[in-house]
């Protein structure tokens, strides 16, 4: 009796996890579609040379945003399929997000050197962590 109840609860938990995964993936997918629509809407504006620089800045920011969302989709998908998180996906998403933020700060009118230096130092730490992780993974698979 107790085993049946535990098994039934396990099935409900698995169903709830699958539903949560589906909702998260749908939200991320909608974010990607909206960003792609935004990028497509910039294309006609690129013909207007007076606003070309600003349009290109927004274009690059949205393109990097799509990459962040794709990394997050990989992270969420991997978590719900294997019940674990690969650190590589999380670091990649964080690196792309920090690069996006640095580019936004550099091209904004309210450029603050302290903000850019802080983000750049954080980016350096993330990249160093990613390199160490890659080397450790390669050593573990070789040995």
mmCIF file of C-alpha atoms in Angstrom:
data_model
loop_
_atom_site.group_PDB
_atom_site.id
_atom_site.type_symbol
_atom_site.label_atom_id
_atom_site.label_comp_id
_atom_site.label_asym_id
_atom_site.label_seq_id
_atom_site.Cartn_x
_atom_site.Cartn_y
_atom_site.Cartn_z
ATOM 1 C CA UNK A 1 0.000 0.000 0.000
ATOM 2 C CA UNK A 2 2.722 2.463 0.974
ATOM 3 C CA UNK A 3 4.791 1.577 -2.101
ATOM 4 C CA UNK A 4 1.826 2.192 -4.388
ATOM 5 C CA UNK A 5 1.203 5.583 -2.826
ATOM 6 C CA UNK A 6 4.894 6.487 -3.115
ATOM 7 C CA UNK A 7 4.912 5.342 -6.741
ATOM 8 C CA UNK A 8 1.811 7.404 -7.470
ATOM 9 C CA UNK A 9 3.387 10.475 -5.811
ATOM 10 C CA UNK A 10 6.544 9.896 -7.871
ATOM 11 C CA UNK A 11 4.460 9.839 -11.058
ATOM 12 C CA UNK A 12 2.796 13.116 -10.086
ATOM 13 C CA UNK A 13 6.169 14.668 -9.313
ATOM 14 C CA UNK A 14 7.501 13.579 -12.691
ATOM 15 C CA UNK A 15 4.405 14.952 -14.405
ATOM 16 C CA UNK A 16 4.810 18.265 -12.561
ATOM 17 C CA UNK A 17 8.482 18.442 -13.588
ATOM 18 C CA UNK A 18 7.590 17.775 -17.220
ATOM 19 C CA UNK A 19 4.903 20.470 -17.101
ATOM 20 C CA UNK A 20 7.352 22.947 -15.560
ATOM 21 C CA UNK A 21 9.922 22.102 -18.232
ATOM 22 C CA UNK A 22 7.362 22.602 -20.977
ATOM 23 C CA UNK A 23 6.307 25.987 -19.589
ATOM 24 C CA UNK A 24 9.919 27.162 -19.187
ATOM 25 C CA UNK A 25 10.850 26.025 -22.677
ATOM 26 C CA UNK A 26 7.763 27.719 -24.118
ATOM 27 C CA UNK A 27 8.603 31.000 -22.378
ATOM 28 C CA UNK A 28 12.204 30.872 -23.618
ATOM 29 C CA UNK A 29 11.024 29.987 -27.128
ATOM 30 C CA UNK A 30 8.588 32.922 -27.150
ATOM 31 C CA UNK A 31 11.444 35.184 -26.034
ATOM 32 C CA UNK A 32 13.577 33.966 -28.924
ATOM 33 C CA UNK A 33 10.753 34.468 -31.433
ATOM 34 C CA UNK A 34 10.096 38.002 -30.161
ATOM 35 C CA UNK A 35 13.804 38.834 -30.384
ATOM 36 C CA UNK A 36 14.031 37.464 -33.921
ATOM 37 C CA UNK A 37 10.984 39.547 -34.883
ATOM 38 C CA UNK A 38 12.719 42.585 -33.404
ATOM 39 C CA UNK A 39 15.845 41.866 -35.421
ATOM 40 C CA UNK A 40 13.817 41.507 -38.615
ATOM 41 C CA UNK A 41 12.113 44.823 -37.876
ATOM 42 C CA UNK A 42 15.546 46.531 -37.729
ATOM 43 C CA UNK A 43 16.422 45.545 -41.283
ATOM 44 C CA UNK A 44 14.365 48.294 -43.005
ATOM 45 C CA UNK A 45 15.711 50.868 -40.536
ATOM 46 C CA UNK A 46 19.276 49.976 -41.497
ATOM 47 C CA UNK A 47 18.671 51.600 -44.867
ATOM 48 C CA UNK A 48 18.226 54.935 -43.097
ATOM 49 C CA UNK A 49 21.810 56.080 -42.579
ATOM 50 C CA UNK A 50 20.942 58.715 -39.988
ATOM 51 C CA UNK A 51 20.000 56.072 -37.414
ATOM 52 C CA UNK A 52 22.287 53.301 -38.645
ATOM 53 C CA UNK A 53 24.625 53.331 -35.634
ATOM 54 C CA UNK A 54 21.816 53.150 -33.081
ATOM 55 C CA UNK A 55 20.016 50.456 -35.088
ATOM 56 C CA UNK A 56 23.178 48.352 -35.308
ATOM 57 C CA UNK A 57 23.714 48.691 -31.559
ATOM 58 C CA UNK A 58 20.210 47.427 -30.871
ATOM 59 C CA UNK A 59 20.639 44.704 -33.499
ATOM 60 C CA UNK A 60 23.797 43.363 -31.809
ATOM 61 C CA UNK A 61 22.213 43.589 -28.342
ATOM 62 C CA UNK A 62 19.178 41.595 -29.497
ATOM 63 C CA UNK A 63 21.348 39.050 -31.287
ATOM 64 C CA UNK A 64 23.359 38.459 -28.113
ATOM 65 C CA UNK A 65 20.105 38.245 -26.162
ATOM 66 C CA UNK A 66 18.994 35.429 -28.471
ATOM 67 C CA UNK A 67 22.254 33.604 -27.770
ATOM 68 C CA UNK A 68 21.683 33.959 -24.019
ATOM 69 C CA UNK A 69 18.167 32.552 -24.377
ATOM 70 C CA UNK A 70 19.459 29.642 -26.451
ATOM 71 C CA UNK A 71 22.053 28.805 -23.793
ATOM 72 C CA UNK A 72 19.352 28.963 -21.134
ATOM 73 C CA UNK A 73 17.148 26.655 -23.212
ATOM 74 C CA UNK A 74 19.993 24.148 -23.393
ATOM 75 C CA UNK A 75 20.506 24.452 -19.639
ATOM 76 C CA UNK A 76 16.826 23.958 -18.798
ATOM 77 C CA UNK A 77 16.410 21.145 -21.295
ATOM 78 C CA UNK A 78 19.421 19.313 -19.942
ATOM 79 C CA UNK A 79 18.252 19.765 -16.364
ATOM 80 C CA UNK A 80 14.829 18.306 -17.021
ATOM 81 C CA UNK A 81 16.080 15.417 -19.166
ATOM 82 C CA UNK A 82 19.027 14.342 -17.014
ATOM 83 C CA UNK A 83 18.088 15.923 -13.651
ATOM 84 C CA UNK A 84 21.424 17.724 -13.459
ATOM 85 C CA UNK A 85 22.897 20.998 -14.631
ATOM 86 C CA UNK A 86 25.955 21.168 -16.825
ATOM 87 C CA UNK A 87 28.142 23.967 -15.581
ATOM 88 C CA UNK A 88 29.352 24.608 -19.136
ATOM 89 C CA UNK A 89 25.897 25.784 -20.226
ATOM 90 C CA UNK A 90 25.518 28.070 -17.227
ATOM 91 C CA UNK A 91 28.976 29.600 -17.727
ATOM 92 C CA UNK A 92 28.392 30.068 -21.462
ATOM 93 C CA UNK A 93 25.085 31.844 -20.817
ATOM 94 C CA UNK A 94 26.691 34.073 -18.191
ATOM 95 C CA UNK A 95 29.626 34.933 -20.472
ATOM 96 C CA UNK A 96 27.371 35.899 -23.374
ATOM 97 C CA UNK A 97 25.148 37.941 -21.042
ATOM 98 C CA UNK A 98 28.125 39.842 -19.584
ATOM 99 C CA UNK A 99 29.501 40.537 -23.083
ATOM 100 C CA UNK A 100 26.073 41.875 -24.067
ATOM 101 C CA UNK A 101 25.962 44.140 -21.029
ATOM 102 C CA UNK A 102 29.485 45.446 -21.684
ATOM 103 C CA UNK A 103 28.562 46.309 -25.267
ATOM 104 C CA UNK A 104 25.418 48.078 -24.115
ATOM 105 C CA UNK A 105 27.390 50.124 -21.554
ATOM 106 C CA UNK A 106 30.116 51.010 -24.039
ATOM 107 C CA UNK A 107 27.649 52.287 -26.640
ATOM 108 C CA UNK A 108 25.285 54.034 -24.249
ATOM 109 C CA UNK A 109 25.325 57.752 -23.669
ATOM 110 C CA UNK A 110 25.694 57.240 -19.913
ATOM 111 C CA UNK A 111 29.017 55.436 -20.175
ATOM 112 C CA UNK A 112 30.377 54.629 -16.711
ATOM 113 C CA UNK A 113 33.924 53.313 -16.689
ATOM 114 C CA UNK A 114 33.493 51.696 -13.280
ATOM 115 C CA UNK A 115 30.552 49.620 -14.547
ATOM 116 C CA UNK A 116 32.487 48.419 -17.578
ATOM 117 C CA UNK A 117 35.596 47.592 -15.515
ATOM 118 C CA UNK A 118 33.490 45.677 -13.002
ATOM 119 C CA UNK A 119 31.749 43.692 -15.730
ATOM 120 C CA UNK A 120 35.064 43.068 -17.500
ATOM 121 C CA UNK A 121 36.648 41.709 -14.335
ATOM 122 C CA UNK A 122 33.648 39.463 -13.748
ATOM 123 C CA UNK A 123 33.893 38.338 -17.379
ATOM 124 C CA UNK A 124 37.574 37.489 -16.882
ATOM 125 C CA UNK A 125 36.705 35.320 -13.885
ATOM 126 C CA UNK A 126 33.950 33.544 -15.837
ATOM 127 C CA UNK A 127 36.229 32.896 -18.816
ATOM 128 C CA UNK A 128 38.990 31.579 -16.549
ATOM 129 C CA UNK A 129 36.440 29.292 -14.866
ATOM 130 C CA UNK A 130 35.267 28.039 -18.246
ATOM 131 C CA UNK A 131 38.848 27.284 -19.327
ATOM 132 C CA UNK A 132 39.591 25.414 -16.090
ATOM 133 C CA UNK A 133 36.338 23.476 -16.438
ATOM 134 C CA UNK A 134 37.156 22.512 -20.015
ATOM 135 C CA UNK A 135 40.617 21.309 -19.032
ATOM 136 C CA UNK A 136 39.308 19.319 -16.067
ATOM 137 C CA UNK A 137 36.654 17.699 -18.236
ATOM 138 C CA UNK A 138 39.245 16.799 -20.880
ATOM 139 C CA UNK A 139 41.577 15.335 -18.238
ATOM 140 C CA UNK A 140 38.739 13.320 -16.676
ATOM 141 C CA UNK A 141 37.670 11.866 -20.018
ATOM 142 C CA UNK A 142 41.272 11.046 -21.017
ATOM 143 C CA UNK A 143 42.263 9.419 -17.727
#
